[in-house]
Structures are given as C-alpha cells and as structure tokens.
Amino acid sequence: MMDWSISIAILIGGLIFSMGIGLPVALGFFLINVVGVFLFMGGARGIDQMLSNGTMAVSTYALAPVPLFLVMGSLFFHSGLARRVLDAIDVLIGRLPARLSYLTITSGTVFAALSGSSLANTGMLGTLMVPEMMKRGYKKHMAIGPILGSGGLAVIIPPSTLAVLFGSLAGIDIGGLLVAGLLPGLILAIFYSILIFIQAKIDPDAAPSYDFEPVPLSKRVGIFCRDILPMVVIMMAVVGSILTGFATPTESGALGIVAVAALALLFKALDFKAVRTAIADAARVTGMTFLLITASSTFAQLLAFSGASSGLVRWATALEMGPTQTLLVMALILLVLGMFMDQVSMMLITLPLFVPLALSLDFDMIWWGLIMLLMLEVSFTTPPFGLLLFVMHGVSPPGTTLPEVAKAALPYILCVFLLIGLVILVPSLATFIPSLM
C-alpha cells in the first residue's frame, strides 16, 4: 500500500500541474482520475467504476436546484426587472452623501437574493452603475469597491447556487445551508455601508454630492409598492418556503421561476428573447458544473481509496491543533487556492479532504460550511485570478488597471474577514435560522 502522503502528492500535485500547463479543469480531473484508477483501483476495472461514479454524482436530486436558481436569476436580469428595482431604490434613497455607493450595496443585496450568481450580480451592477458614477465624479475605488463587495453577496445570501453545490458535495443539508447565509449576508451588507460612510467622511471628494430632485412621500410609497414590494414577496416566498419546510430547495427554485416570470408578464417585460437567454445561460453554466462534478466524484473516491483522506485526518489530529486553528488552516488554504483557480475547482479539490477533517472535529457542518462559503466569497476577489476582478475590469472605465480594481476590493475583503471572525465567535449567527426549520 502506497504511503498516504505520496498518494496525495500524486493526485493533488498532478491536478495542479495539469491546470498550470493550461489544460481545462474538467480535462485535468479526468486525466488524473485515469492515472489514479490504474494506480489505486486495479486499472481497467476501475474505469467502469469511474463511469458509474460520474453517473451517480450528477443524477442526485440535491443538484436539481442549481439550474432552477440560475434560470430564475437570469430571467430576473434579462427581463428588465432588475433595472426597475435599481431605479426604484435610487428614488427611495433620496439625498445622501455617496448615495450611488449606497445604492449599489442596497441593490446588490436585493439582486443577490434574486439571482444566486455573483458573476451575474457584478456584471449587472458594473454595467449599470459605473458609467453613472464616473459621470458624477466618483473616484474609482468608490465606484468599483461597492460593486465587488455586493456582487459577492450572492455566494451566501439565498438562493445561492454555490451553496447548493457546496452542500451537495459536502453532504450538508442544502436547505439549512441556504438559509444560514441570510443573517450573515445582511450583516455583511451593513458592514459595507459603514465602510462607505467612513470612506466618504475621510474623503468627501471621493463621492461628490449632486442635486437630486426630492420625491413626495406619496410617490415614494407608490414606487415601493409597485417595484420593490413584489420582489420582496418573491424573496420571502423562495427563502420562506425552504425555512418553513413548505418546499424543498428544488421546489422553491421552481416557485421562484414561476413568480419572476409572472411578475415580468405583469410588467409586460417577458418576451421570447429573455426566456431563451435565461435558459441558455442556465444550461451553459449547469453543463460545465455537472461535467466537473462527474470528474470530481472519482477523484474524491481515489483520495479515500488510496488512504489519502484518512491519512490527512490522522496527521492533522496528531498535530494537536485546536479546532479553531484547524479551521483557520482550511481557510488559509482556500485563500491561497483562490488566487489561482475558480470556486468550483477549489471545492472539488478540497472538500474530499476537508469534510472528513471537519467531521472528525465535530464541527457543526452548517456553521463550518458557511465559513467555507465566506472564504470562497473572498477568493472571488483575490488577485491575480479572482473571477470578479476580471468581470469588474471588463466594465470599468477605460484606462483602469487590474491592480486598481484589486486595491478597491481590499477593504471589502477585510469586511468579510471581520464577519468570519464574528461567526467563529458567535456560531448562532449561522445556526439560529436553520434551527427554526
């Protein structure tokens, strides 16, 4: 039997090497799987097992919410409902220093609860808000930073497609993990707002004031009831149906699609193009994700079959690190990996190793899963390859460099770290709402 450290070096090292030479992630997984099957699972017989694993991995019911939440979010954006919400929040905020930055945070929080996708959230906000902010004389960090911060909220605020995928791969209750992010997500949005307030106080010229025509209270109430309240009802229906046990995450995703489509139809914003685009976007992302899951299912089994998973658990427990120190080491690993690869790949590589370790330390798995999701949110904006950095760079003003985008994201990353520390100190922030289910 090969030593577990050699096994893990072959499997993890080979995978990172394959990515480093430019192989697509899924192809890299399949290549290392074939090598591992011949080394640890008896060659040709293991190939049959690999194919069987892949079929079982993607046919699980737990993954069904992924395409549904993606369709719901894409339909929300492409039908024009997102623009209506943004315009309504703009009116309701009124005269306020750095109002466009606050508008970005507020809208991003609402969009996160209706899209489930950080990339879509960031792209939408960047396209709509950056030109207006630049026209109003906002400095780049006051325009770019709030978009990156609020864009990442979709990782933890339900319905998060990344949370569904994480829960499925880690064997965590998906409904509980989804609603666990609600309270921390709102706290994080408050942290972002406090940060904007401090930045505007330190440098008022970073977000100059401008004339804004006051809107009568009666008109504000009408705008709220017409453009905001229906979205709040949809959010409550999706999250509340999971929380109360009225619907499974899959059923709540279907409910969300019907609700968004009905609202778009009511506003005469539903057309064939929006429906086709929403389905095509969801199919593309779902297909890519499921392909990676197919490849990773055998990878996880290889880690277990070769003794790498159990060996790592024995090694980690022998170090006599406390649970908190072990948790911080996991977070540090995700932080480093986030500099070089996407979130799905990170989960597929680390969860087969992290989950047995977390279970051996008797962590509350929903609490642990939320902390890992927060670290994945951080990794969206860590240079040099954070995905949101590239999305934001693509919609930034001409002449904006990637280091400028990364610098604008830094204070918002620190806010996430502050929230992680708070969740570690007060676990009930993550477990209170799931305990009501």
PDB file of C-alpha atoms in Angstrom, residues 168-436:
ATOM      1  CA  SER A 168     -24.353  18.589  -2.281  1.00  0.00           C
ATOM      2  CA  LEU A 169     -20.633  17.861  -2.491  1.00  0.00           C
ATOM      3  CA  ALA A 170     -20.081  18.069   1.274  1.00  0.00           C
ATOM      4  CA  GLY A 171     -23.184  16.118   2.249  1.00  0.00           C
ATOM      5  CA  ILE A 172     -24.626  19.070   4.196  1.00  0.00           C
ATOM      6  CA  ASP A 173     -28.352  19.793   4.420  1.00  0.00           C
ATOM      7  CA  ILE A 174     -28.835  22.180   1.497  1.00  0.00           C
ATOM      8  CA  GLY A 175     -31.921  23.915   2.881  1.00  0.00           C
ATOM      9  CA  GLY A 176     -30.153  24.611   6.170  1.00  0.00           C
ATOM     10  CA  LEU A 177     -27.003  25.865   4.440  1.00  0.00           C
ATOM     11  CA  LEU A 178     -29.016  28.158   2.163  1.00  0.00           C
ATOM     12  CA  VAL A 179     -30.908  29.923   4.954  1.00  0.00           C
ATOM     13  CA  ALA A 180     -27.795  30.017   7.195  1.00  0.00           C
ATOM     14  CA  GLY A 181     -26.331  32.725   4.972  1.00  0.00           C
ATOM     15  CA  LEU A 182     -29.294  35.091   5.297  1.00  0.00           C
ATOM     16  CA  LEU A 183     -28.425  36.812   8.590  1.00  0.00           C
ATOM     17  CA  PRO A 184     -24.621  36.959   7.990  1.00  0.00           C
ATOM     18  CA  GLY A 185     -25.307  38.280   4.478  1.00  0.00           C
ATOM     19  CA  LEU A 186     -27.370  41.164   5.846  1.00  0.00           C
ATOM     20  CA  ILE A 187     -24.715  41.876   8.490  1.00  0.00           C
ATOM     21  CA  LEU A 188     -22.076  41.972   5.751  1.00  0.00           C
ATOM     22  CA  ALA A 189     -24.168  44.458   3.756  1.00  0.00           C
ATOM     23  CA  ILE A 190     -24.299  46.656   6.889  1.00  0.00           C
ATOM     24  CA  PHE A 191     -20.506  46.383   7.241  1.00  0.00           C
ATOM     25  CA  TYR A 192     -20.157  47.529   3.638  1.00  0.00           C
ATOM     26  CA  SER A 193     -22.442  50.511   4.286  1.00  0.00           C
ATOM     27  CA  ILE A 194     -20.401  51.508   7.352  1.00  0.00           C
ATOM     28  CA  LEU A 195     -17.248  51.251   5.242  1.00  0.00           C
ATOM     29  CA  ILE A 196     -18.729  53.576   2.607  1.00  0.00           C
ATOM     30  CA  PHE A 197     -19.734  56.045   5.342  1.00  0.00           C
ATOM     31  CA  ILE A 198     -16.164  56.064   6.718  1.00  0.00           C
ATOM     32  CA  GLN A 199     -14.591  56.431   3.255  1.00  0.00           C
ATOM     33  CA  ALA A 200     -16.927  59.316   2.391  1.00  0.00           C
ATOM     34  CA  LYS A 201     -16.146  61.045   5.704  1.00  0.00           C
ATOM     35  CA  ILE A 202     -12.386  60.709   5.218  1.00  0.00           C
ATOM     36  CA  ASP A 203     -12.501  61.897   1.593  1.00  0.00           C
ATOM     37  CA  PRO A 204     -15.741  63.731   0.708  1.00  0.00           C
ATOM     38  CA  ASP A 205     -14.425  64.392  -2.821  1.00  0.00           C
ATOM     39  CA  ALA A 206     -14.347  60.623  -3.470  1.00  0.00           C
ATOM     40  CA  ALA A 207     -18.153  60.683  -3.788  1.00  0.00           C
ATOM     41  CA  PRO A 208     -19.245  64.268  -4.532  1.00  0.00           C
ATOM     42  CA  SER A 209     -22.794  65.364  -3.785  1.00  0.00           C
ATOM     43  CA  TYR A 210     -25.077  66.442  -6.610  1.00  0.00           C
ATOM     44  CA  ASP A 211     -28.532  67.946  -6.930  1.00  0.00           C
ATOM     45  CA  PHE A 212     -31.344  65.474  -6.580  1.00  0.00           C
ATOM     46  CA  GLU A 213     -34.967  66.401  -7.084  1.00  0.00           C
ATOM     47  CA  PRO A 214     -36.978  65.484  -3.973  1.00  0.00           C
ATOM     48  CA  VAL A 215     -39.776  62.979  -4.461  1.00  0.00           C
ATOM     49  CA  PRO A 216     -43.017  63.356  -2.416  1.00  0.00           C
ATOM     50  CA  LEU A 217     -43.677  60.687   0.199  1.00  0.00           C
ATOM     51  CA  SER A 218     -46.858  59.530  -1.515  1.00  0.00           C
ATOM     52  CA  LYS A 219     -44.958  58.902  -4.749  1.00  0.00           C
ATOM     53  CA  ARG A 220     -42.215  57.026  -2.881  1.00  0.00           C
ATOM     54  CA  VAL A 221     -44.799  54.750  -1.303  1.00  0.00           C
ATOM     55  CA  GLY A 222     -46.307  54.092  -4.725  1.00  0.00           C
ATOM     56  CA  ILE A 223     -42.899  53.273  -6.250  1.00  0.00           C
ATOM     57  CA  PHE A 224     -42.108  50.958  -3.350  1.00  0.00           C
ATOM     58  CA  CYS A 225     -45.410  49.093  -3.670  1.00  0.00           C
ATOM     59  CA  ARG A 226     -45.097  48.790  -7.459  1.00  0.00           C
ATOM     60  CA  ASP A 227     -41.411  47.973  -7.984  1.00  0.00           C
ATOM     61  CA  ILE A 228     -39.936  46.781  -4.663  1.00  0.00           C
ATOM     62  CA  LEU A 229     -42.700  45.021  -2.750  1.00  0.00           C
ATOM     63  CA  PRO A 230     -43.320  42.313  -5.409  1.00  0.00           C
ATOM     64  CA  MET A 231     -39.597  41.440  -5.336  1.00  0.00           C
ATOM     65  CA  VAL A 232     -39.677  41.245  -1.540  1.00  0.00           C
ATOM     66  CA  VAL A 233     -42.639  38.867  -1.807  1.00  0.00           C
ATOM     67  CA  ILE A 234     -40.683  36.657  -4.241  1.00  0.00           C
ATOM     68  CA  MET A 235     -37.637  36.650  -1.930  1.00  0.00           C
ATOM     69  CA  MET A 236     -39.819  35.715   1.042  1.00  0.00           C
ATOM     70  CA  ALA A 237     -41.566  33.025  -0.982  1.00  0.00           C
ATOM     71  CA  VAL A 238     -38.284  31.403  -2.084  1.00  0.00           C
ATOM     72  CA  VAL A 239     -36.476  31.607   1.266  1.00  0.00           C
ATOM     73  CA  GLY A 240     -39.585  31.254   3.434  1.00  0.00           C
ATOM     74  CA  SER A 241     -40.761  28.108   1.663  1.00  0.00           C
ATOM     75  CA  ILE A 242     -37.431  26.447   2.496  1.00  0.00           C
ATOM     76  CA  LEU A 243     -37.381  27.769   6.070  1.00  0.00           C
ATOM     77  CA  THR A 244     -40.916  26.624   6.891  1.00  0.00           C
ATOM     78  CA  GLY A 245     -40.486  23.260   5.209  1.00  0.00           C
ATOM     79  CA  PHE A 246     -43.307  24.058   2.793  1.00  0.00           C
ATOM     80  CA  ALA A 247     -40.977  23.344  -0.146  1.00  0.00           C
ATOM     81  CA  THR A 248     -37.644  21.693  -0.787  1.00  0.00           C
ATOM     82  CA  PRO A 249     -34.843  23.836  -2.313  1.00  0.00           C
ATOM     83  CA  THR A 250     -35.738  22.333  -5.701  1.00  0.00           C
ATOM     84  CA  GLU A 251     -39.409  23.208  -5.335  1.00  0.00           C
ATOM     85  CA  SER A 252     -38.561  26.705  -4.106  1.00  0.00           C
ATOM     86  CA  GLY A 253     -36.404  27.211  -7.207  1.00  0.00           C
ATOM     87  CA  ALA A 254     -39.328  26.260  -9.427  1.00  0.00           C
ATOM     88  CA  LEU A 255     -41.578  28.553  -7.388  1.00  0.00           C
ATOM     89  CA  GLY A 256     -39.085  31.394  -7.906  1.00  0.00           C
ATOM     90  CA  ILE A 257     -39.066  30.918 -11.686  1.00  0.00           C
ATOM     91  CA  VAL A 258     -42.869  30.990 -11.837  1.00  0.00           C
ATOM     92  CA  ALA A 259     -43.015  34.086  -9.621  1.00  0.00           C
ATOM     93  CA  VAL A 260     -40.374  36.029 -11.600  1.00  0.00           C
ATOM     94  CA  ALA A 261     -41.977  35.042 -14.920  1.00  0.00           C
ATOM     95  CA  ALA A 262     -45.440  36.080 -13.675  1.00  0.00           C
ATOM     96  CA  LEU A 263     -44.116  39.438 -12.489  1.00  0.00           C
ATOM     97  CA  ALA A 264     -42.289  40.035 -15.774  1.00  0.00           C
ATOM     98  CA  LEU A 265     -45.502  39.163 -17.608  1.00  0.00           C
ATOM     99  CA  LEU A 266     -47.447  41.595 -15.420  1.00  0.00           C
ATOM    100  CA  PHE A 267     -45.000  44.396 -16.315  1.00  0.00           C
ATOM    101  CA  LYS A 268     -45.110  43.348 -19.993  1.00  0.00           C
ATOM    102  CA  ALA A 269     -41.375  42.608 -19.840  1.00  0.00           C
ATOM    103  CA  LEU A 270     -41.486  38.901 -20.649  1.00  0.00           C
ATOM    104  CA  ASP A 271     -40.577  38.010 -24.206  1.00  0.00           C
ATOM    105  CA  PHE A 272     -39.146  35.038 -26.051  1.00  0.00           C
ATOM    106  CA  LYS A 273     -35.650  36.530 -26.144  1.00  0.00           C
ATOM    107  CA  ALA A 274     -35.492  36.883 -22.344  1.00  0.00           C
ATOM    108  CA  VAL A 275     -36.742  33.320 -21.817  1.00  0.00           C
ATOM    109  CA  ARG A 276     -34.342  31.886 -24.412  1.00  0.00           C
ATOM    110  CA  THR A 277     -31.358  33.776 -22.945  1.00  0.00           C
ATOM    111  CA  ALA A 278     -32.221  32.711 -19.386  1.00  0.00           C
ATOM    112  CA  ILE A 279     -32.466  29.042 -20.329  1.00  0.00           C
ATOM    113  CA  ALA A 280     -29.308  29.166 -22.473  1.00  0.00           C
ATOM    114  CA  ASP A 281     -27.292  30.810 -19.662  1.00  0.00           C
ATOM    115  CA  ALA A 282     -28.516  28.269 -17.122  1.00  0.00           C
ATOM    116  CA  ALA A 283     -27.838  25.334 -19.455  1.00  0.00           C
ATOM    117  CA  ARG A 284     -24.282  26.512 -20.180  1.00  0.00           C
ATOM    118  CA  VAL A 285     -23.313  27.005 -16.525  1.00  0.00           C
ATOM    119  CA  THR A 286     -25.098  23.829 -15.385  1.00  0.00           C
ATOM    120  CA  GLY A 287     -23.447  21.727 -18.084  1.00  0.00           C
ATOM    121  CA  MET A 288     -19.986  22.991 -17.142  1.00  0.00           C
ATOM    122  CA  THR A 289     -20.639  22.446 -13.434  1.00  0.00           C
ATOM    123  CA  PHE A 290     -22.015  18.933 -13.866  1.00  0.00           C
ATOM    124  CA  LEU A 291     -19.064  17.960 -16.038  1.00  0.00           C
ATOM    125  CA  LEU A 292     -16.718  18.990 -13.242  1.00  0.00           C
ATOM    126  CA  ILE A 293     -18.788  17.092 -10.688  1.00  0.00           C
ATOM    127  CA  THR A 294     -18.647  13.973 -12.874  1.00  0.00           C
ATOM    128  CA  ALA A 295     -14.876  14.198 -12.905  1.00  0.00           C
ATOM    129  CA  SER A 296     -14.545  15.021  -9.220  1.00  0.00           C
ATOM    130  CA  SER A 297     -16.657  12.104  -7.972  1.00  0.00           C
ATOM    131  CA  THR A 298     -13.946   9.595  -8.901  1.00  0.00           C
ATOM    132  CA  PHE A 299     -11.265  11.994  -7.640  1.00  0.00           C
ATOM    133  CA  ALA A 300     -12.895  12.026  -4.186  1.00  0.00           C
ATOM    134  CA  GLN A 301     -13.146   8.227  -4.195  1.00  0.00           C
ATOM    135  CA  LEU A 302      -9.492   7.925  -5.206  1.00  0.00           C
ATOM    136  CA  LEU A 303      -8.469  10.101  -2.251  1.00  0.00           C
ATOM    137  CA  ALA A 304     -10.437   7.828   0.069  1.00  0.00           C
ATOM    138  CA  PHE A 305      -9.397   4.538  -1.600  1.00  0.00           C
ATOM    139  CA  SER A 306      -5.687   5.438  -1.580  1.00  0.00           C
ATOM    140  CA  GLY A 307      -5.782   6.304   2.106  1.00  0.00           C
ATOM    141  CA  ALA A 308      -5.064   9.993   1.477  1.00  0.00           C
ATOM    142  CA  SER A 309      -8.215  11.272   3.219  1.00  0.00           C
ATOM    143  CA  SER A 310      -7.859   9.139   6.341  1.00  0.00           C
ATOM    144  CA  GLY A 311      -4.090   9.759   6.409  1.00  0.00           C
ATOM    145  CA  LEU A 312      -4.623  13.511   6.322  1.00  0.00           C
ATOM    146  CA  VAL A 313      -7.129  13.299   9.187  1.00  0.00           C
ATOM    147  CA  ARG A 314      -4.692  11.247  11.290  1.00  0.00           C
ATOM    148  CA  TRP A 315      -1.856  13.666  10.510  1.00  0.00           C
ATOM    149  CA  ALA A 316      -3.923  16.736  11.339  1.00  0.00           C
ATOM    150  CA  THR A 317      -5.181  15.306  14.627  1.00  0.00           C
ATOM    151  CA  ALA A 318      -1.632  14.244  15.551  1.00  0.00           C
ATOM    152  CA  LEU A 319      -0.506  17.875  15.277  1.00  0.00           C
ATOM    153  CA  GLU A 320      -2.712  18.567  18.285  1.00  0.00           C
ATOM    154  CA  MET A 321      -4.005  21.787  16.786  1.00  0.00           C
ATOM    155  CA  GLY A 322      -7.231  23.041  18.283  1.00  0.00           C
ATOM    156  CA  PRO A 323     -10.416  23.053  16.196  1.00  0.00           C
ATOM    157  CA  THR A 324     -10.153  26.809  15.622  1.00  0.00           C
ATOM    158  CA  GLN A 325      -6.561  26.567  14.404  1.00  0.00           C
ATOM    159  CA  THR A 326      -7.503  23.738  12.052  1.00  0.00           C
ATOM    160  CA  LEU A 327     -10.415  25.799  10.746  1.00  0.00           C
ATOM    161  CA  LEU A 328      -8.085  28.747  10.094  1.00  0.00           C
ATOM    162  CA  VAL A 329      -5.667  26.471   8.220  1.00  0.00           C
ATOM    163  CA  MET A 330      -8.546  25.340   5.976  1.00  0.00           C
ATOM    164  CA  ALA A 331      -9.473  28.993   5.388  1.00  0.00           C
ATOM    165  CA  LEU A 332      -5.859  29.843   4.546  1.00  0.00           C
ATOM    166  CA  ILE A 333      -5.700  27.001   2.009  1.00  0.00           C
ATOM    167  CA  LEU A 334      -8.840  28.322   0.297  1.00  0.00           C
ATOM    168  CA  LEU A 335      -7.395  31.839   0.320  1.00  0.00           C
ATOM    169  CA  VAL A 336      -4.227  30.668  -1.451  1.00  0.00           C
ATOM    170  CA  LEU A 337      -6.087  28.456  -3.943  1.00  0.00           C
ATOM    171  CA  GLY A 338      -8.438  31.345  -4.710  1.00  0.00           C
ATOM    172  CA  MET A 339      -5.522  33.276  -6.166  1.00  0.00           C
ATOM    173  CA  PHE A 340      -5.146  30.708  -8.919  1.00  0.00           C
ATOM    174  CA  MET A 341      -8.410  28.866  -9.640  1.00  0.00           C
ATOM    175  CA  ASP A 342     -12.175  29.186  -9.718  1.00  0.00           C
ATOM    176  CA  GLN A 343     -14.511  28.361  -6.831  1.00  0.00           C
ATOM    177  CA  VAL A 344     -15.976  25.121  -8.216  1.00  0.00           C
ATOM    178  CA  SER A 345     -12.499  23.695  -8.829  1.00  0.00           C
ATOM    179  CA  MET A 346     -11.457  24.693  -5.313  1.00  0.00           C
ATOM    180  CA  MET A 347     -14.429  22.873  -3.814  1.00  0.00           C
ATOM    181  CA  LEU A 348     -13.835  19.761  -5.889  1.00  0.00           C
ATOM    182  CA  ILE A 349     -10.186  19.594  -4.778  1.00  0.00           C
ATOM    183  CA  THR A 350     -10.565  20.457  -1.090  1.00  0.00           C
ATOM    184  CA  LEU A 351     -13.913  19.054   0.069  1.00  0.00           C
ATOM    185  CA  PRO A 352     -12.893  15.374  -0.165  1.00  0.00           C
ATOM    186  CA  LEU A 353     -10.104  16.272   2.291  1.00  0.00           C
ATOM    187  CA  PHE A 354     -11.831  18.921   4.393  1.00  0.00           C
ATOM    188  CA  VAL A 355     -15.141  17.157   5.083  1.00  0.00           C
ATOM    189  CA  PRO A 356     -13.651  14.115   6.916  1.00  0.00           C
ATOM    190  CA  LEU A 357     -11.462  16.509   8.896  1.00  0.00           C
ATOM    191  CA  ALA A 358     -14.424  18.712   9.840  1.00  0.00           C
ATOM    192  CA  LEU A 359     -16.462  15.675  10.873  1.00  0.00           C
ATOM    193  CA  SER A 360     -13.592  14.321  12.969  1.00  0.00           C
ATOM    194  CA  LEU A 361     -13.502  17.638  14.866  1.00  0.00           C
ATOM    195  CA  ASP A 362     -17.284  17.524  15.499  1.00  0.00           C
ATOM    196  CA  PHE A 363     -17.908  20.846  13.771  1.00  0.00           C
ATOM    197  CA  ASP A 364     -21.494  21.904  13.213  1.00  0.00           C
ATOM    198  CA  MET A 365     -21.452  21.280   9.469  1.00  0.00           C
ATOM    199  CA  ILE A 366     -23.797  24.145   8.570  1.00  0.00           C
ATOM    200  CA  TRP A 367     -21.654  26.569  10.599  1.00  0.00           C
ATOM    201  CA  TRP A 368     -18.489  25.167   9.040  1.00  0.00           C
ATOM    202  CA  GLY A 369     -19.999  25.234   5.555  1.00  0.00           C
ATOM    203  CA  LEU A 370     -20.962  28.903   5.911  1.00  0.00           C
ATOM    204  CA  ILE A 371     -17.405  29.843   6.910  1.00  0.00           C
ATOM    205  CA  MET A 372     -16.049  27.956   3.921  1.00  0.00           C
ATOM    206  CA  LEU A 373     -18.552  29.760   1.660  1.00  0.00           C
ATOM    207  CA  LEU A 374     -17.385  33.098   3.063  1.00  0.00           C
ATOM    208  CA  MET A 375     -13.820  32.141   2.178  1.00  0.00           C
ATOM    209  CA  LEU A 376     -14.990  31.253  -1.325  1.00  0.00           C
ATOM    210  CA  GLU A 377     -16.562  34.714  -1.485  1.00  0.00           C
ATOM    211  CA  VAL A 378     -13.174  36.221  -0.594  1.00  0.00           C
ATOM    212  CA  SER A 379     -11.497  34.132  -3.281  1.00  0.00           C
ATOM    213  CA  PHE A 380     -13.727  35.757  -5.914  1.00  0.00           C
ATOM    214  CA  THR A 381     -11.763  38.993  -5.415  1.00  0.00           C
ATOM    215  CA  THR A 382      -8.243  37.798  -4.580  1.00  0.00           C
ATOM    216  CA  PRO A 383      -5.589  38.691  -7.182  1.00  0.00           C
ATOM    217  CA  PRO A 384      -4.207  37.690  -9.579  1.00  0.00           C
ATOM    218  CA  PHE A 385      -7.069  35.467 -10.878  1.00  0.00           C
ATOM    219  CA  GLY A 386     -10.176  36.370  -8.858  1.00  0.00           C
ATOM    220  CA  LEU A 387     -13.090  35.989 -11.275  1.00  0.00           C
ATOM    221  CA  LEU A 388     -14.942  39.099 -10.092  1.00  0.00           C
ATOM    222  CA  LEU A 389     -11.801  41.179 -10.651  1.00  0.00           C
ATOM    223  CA  PHE A 390     -11.866  40.273 -14.339  1.00  0.00           C
ATOM    224  CA  VAL A 391     -15.616  40.877 -14.636  1.00  0.00           C
ATOM    225  CA  MET A 392     -15.225  44.261 -12.949  1.00  0.00           C
ATOM    226  CA  HIS A 393     -12.188  45.150 -15.043  1.00  0.00           C
ATOM    227  CA  GLY A 394     -14.216  44.463 -18.174  1.00  0.00           C
ATOM    228  CA  VAL A 395     -16.868  47.057 -17.280  1.00  0.00           C
ATOM    229  CA  SER A 396     -14.558  49.609 -15.636  1.00  0.00           C
ATOM    230  CA  PRO A 397     -13.684  52.980 -17.251  1.00  0.00           C
ATOM    231  CA  PRO A 398     -11.010  52.877 -19.970  1.00  0.00           C
ATOM    232  CA  GLY A 399      -7.516  53.004 -18.503  1.00  0.00           C
ATOM    233  CA  THR A 400      -8.463  51.161 -15.298  1.00  0.00           C
ATOM    234  CA  THR A 401      -5.820  48.591 -14.395  1.00  0.00           C
ATOM    235  CA  LEU A 402      -6.368  45.248 -12.680  1.00  0.00           C
ATOM    236  CA  PRO A 403      -4.256  46.350  -9.655  1.00  0.00           C
ATOM    237  CA  GLU A 404      -6.600  49.331  -9.221  1.00  0.00           C
ATOM    238  CA  VAL A 405      -9.588  47.010  -9.205  1.00  0.00           C
ATOM    239  CA  ALA A 406      -7.894  44.705  -6.662  1.00  0.00           C
ATOM    240  CA  LYS A 407      -6.990  47.679  -4.436  1.00  0.00           C
ATOM    241  CA  ALA A 408     -10.623  48.854  -4.450  1.00  0.00           C
ATOM    242  CA  ALA A 409     -11.714  45.359  -3.356  1.00  0.00           C
ATOM    243  CA  LEU A 410      -9.308  45.143  -0.399  1.00  0.00           C
ATOM    244  CA  PRO A 411     -11.421  46.980   2.244  1.00  0.00           C
ATOM    245  CA  TYR A 412     -14.416  44.826   1.330  1.00  0.00           C
ATOM    246  CA  ILE A 413     -12.322  41.665   1.704  1.00  0.00           C
ATOM    247  CA  LEU A 414     -11.382  42.872   5.202  1.00  0.00           C
ATOM    248  CA  CYS A 415     -15.117  43.241   5.978  1.00  0.00           C
ATOM    249  CA  VAL A 416     -15.628  39.565   5.039  1.00  0.00           C
ATOM    250  CA  PHE A 417     -12.738  38.555   7.314  1.00  0.00           C
ATOM    251  CA  LEU A 418     -14.361  40.566  10.106  1.00  0.00           C
ATOM    252  CA  LEU A 419     -17.621  38.690   9.536  1.00  0.00           C
ATOM    253  CA  ILE A 420     -15.812  35.319   9.551  1.00  0.00           C
ATOM    254  CA  GLY A 421     -14.287  36.214  12.921  1.00  0.00           C
ATOM    255  CA  LEU A 422     -17.728  37.184  14.195  1.00  0.00           C
ATOM    256  CA  VAL A 423     -19.297  33.905  13.005  1.00  0.00           C
ATOM    257  CA  ILE A 424     -16.489  31.926  14.685  1.00  0.00           C
ATOM    258  CA  LEU A 425     -17.030  33.805  17.964  1.00  0.00           C
ATOM    259  CA  VAL A 426     -20.849  33.733  17.729  1.00  0.00           C
ATOM    260  CA  PRO A 427     -21.824  30.495  15.913  1.00  0.00           C
ATOM    261  CA  SER A 428     -25.531  31.222  16.408  1.00  0.00           C
ATOM    262  CA  LEU A 429     -25.279  33.830  13.629  1.00  0.00           C
ATOM    263  CA  ALA A 430     -25.040  30.863  11.274  1.00  0.00           C
ATOM    264  CA  THR A 431     -27.122  28.290  13.123  1.00  0.00           C
ATOM    265  CA  PHE A 432     -30.053  30.302  14.520  1.00  0.00           C
ATOM    266  CA  ILE A 433     -32.193  30.489  11.357  1.00  0.00           C
ATOM    267  CA  PRO A 434     -31.542  26.846  10.312  1.00  0.00           C
ATOM    268  CA  SER A 435     -32.557  25.788  13.834  1.00  0.00           C
ATOM    269  CA  LEU A 436     -36.027  27.244  13.158  1.00  0.00           C
TER     270      LEU A 436
END
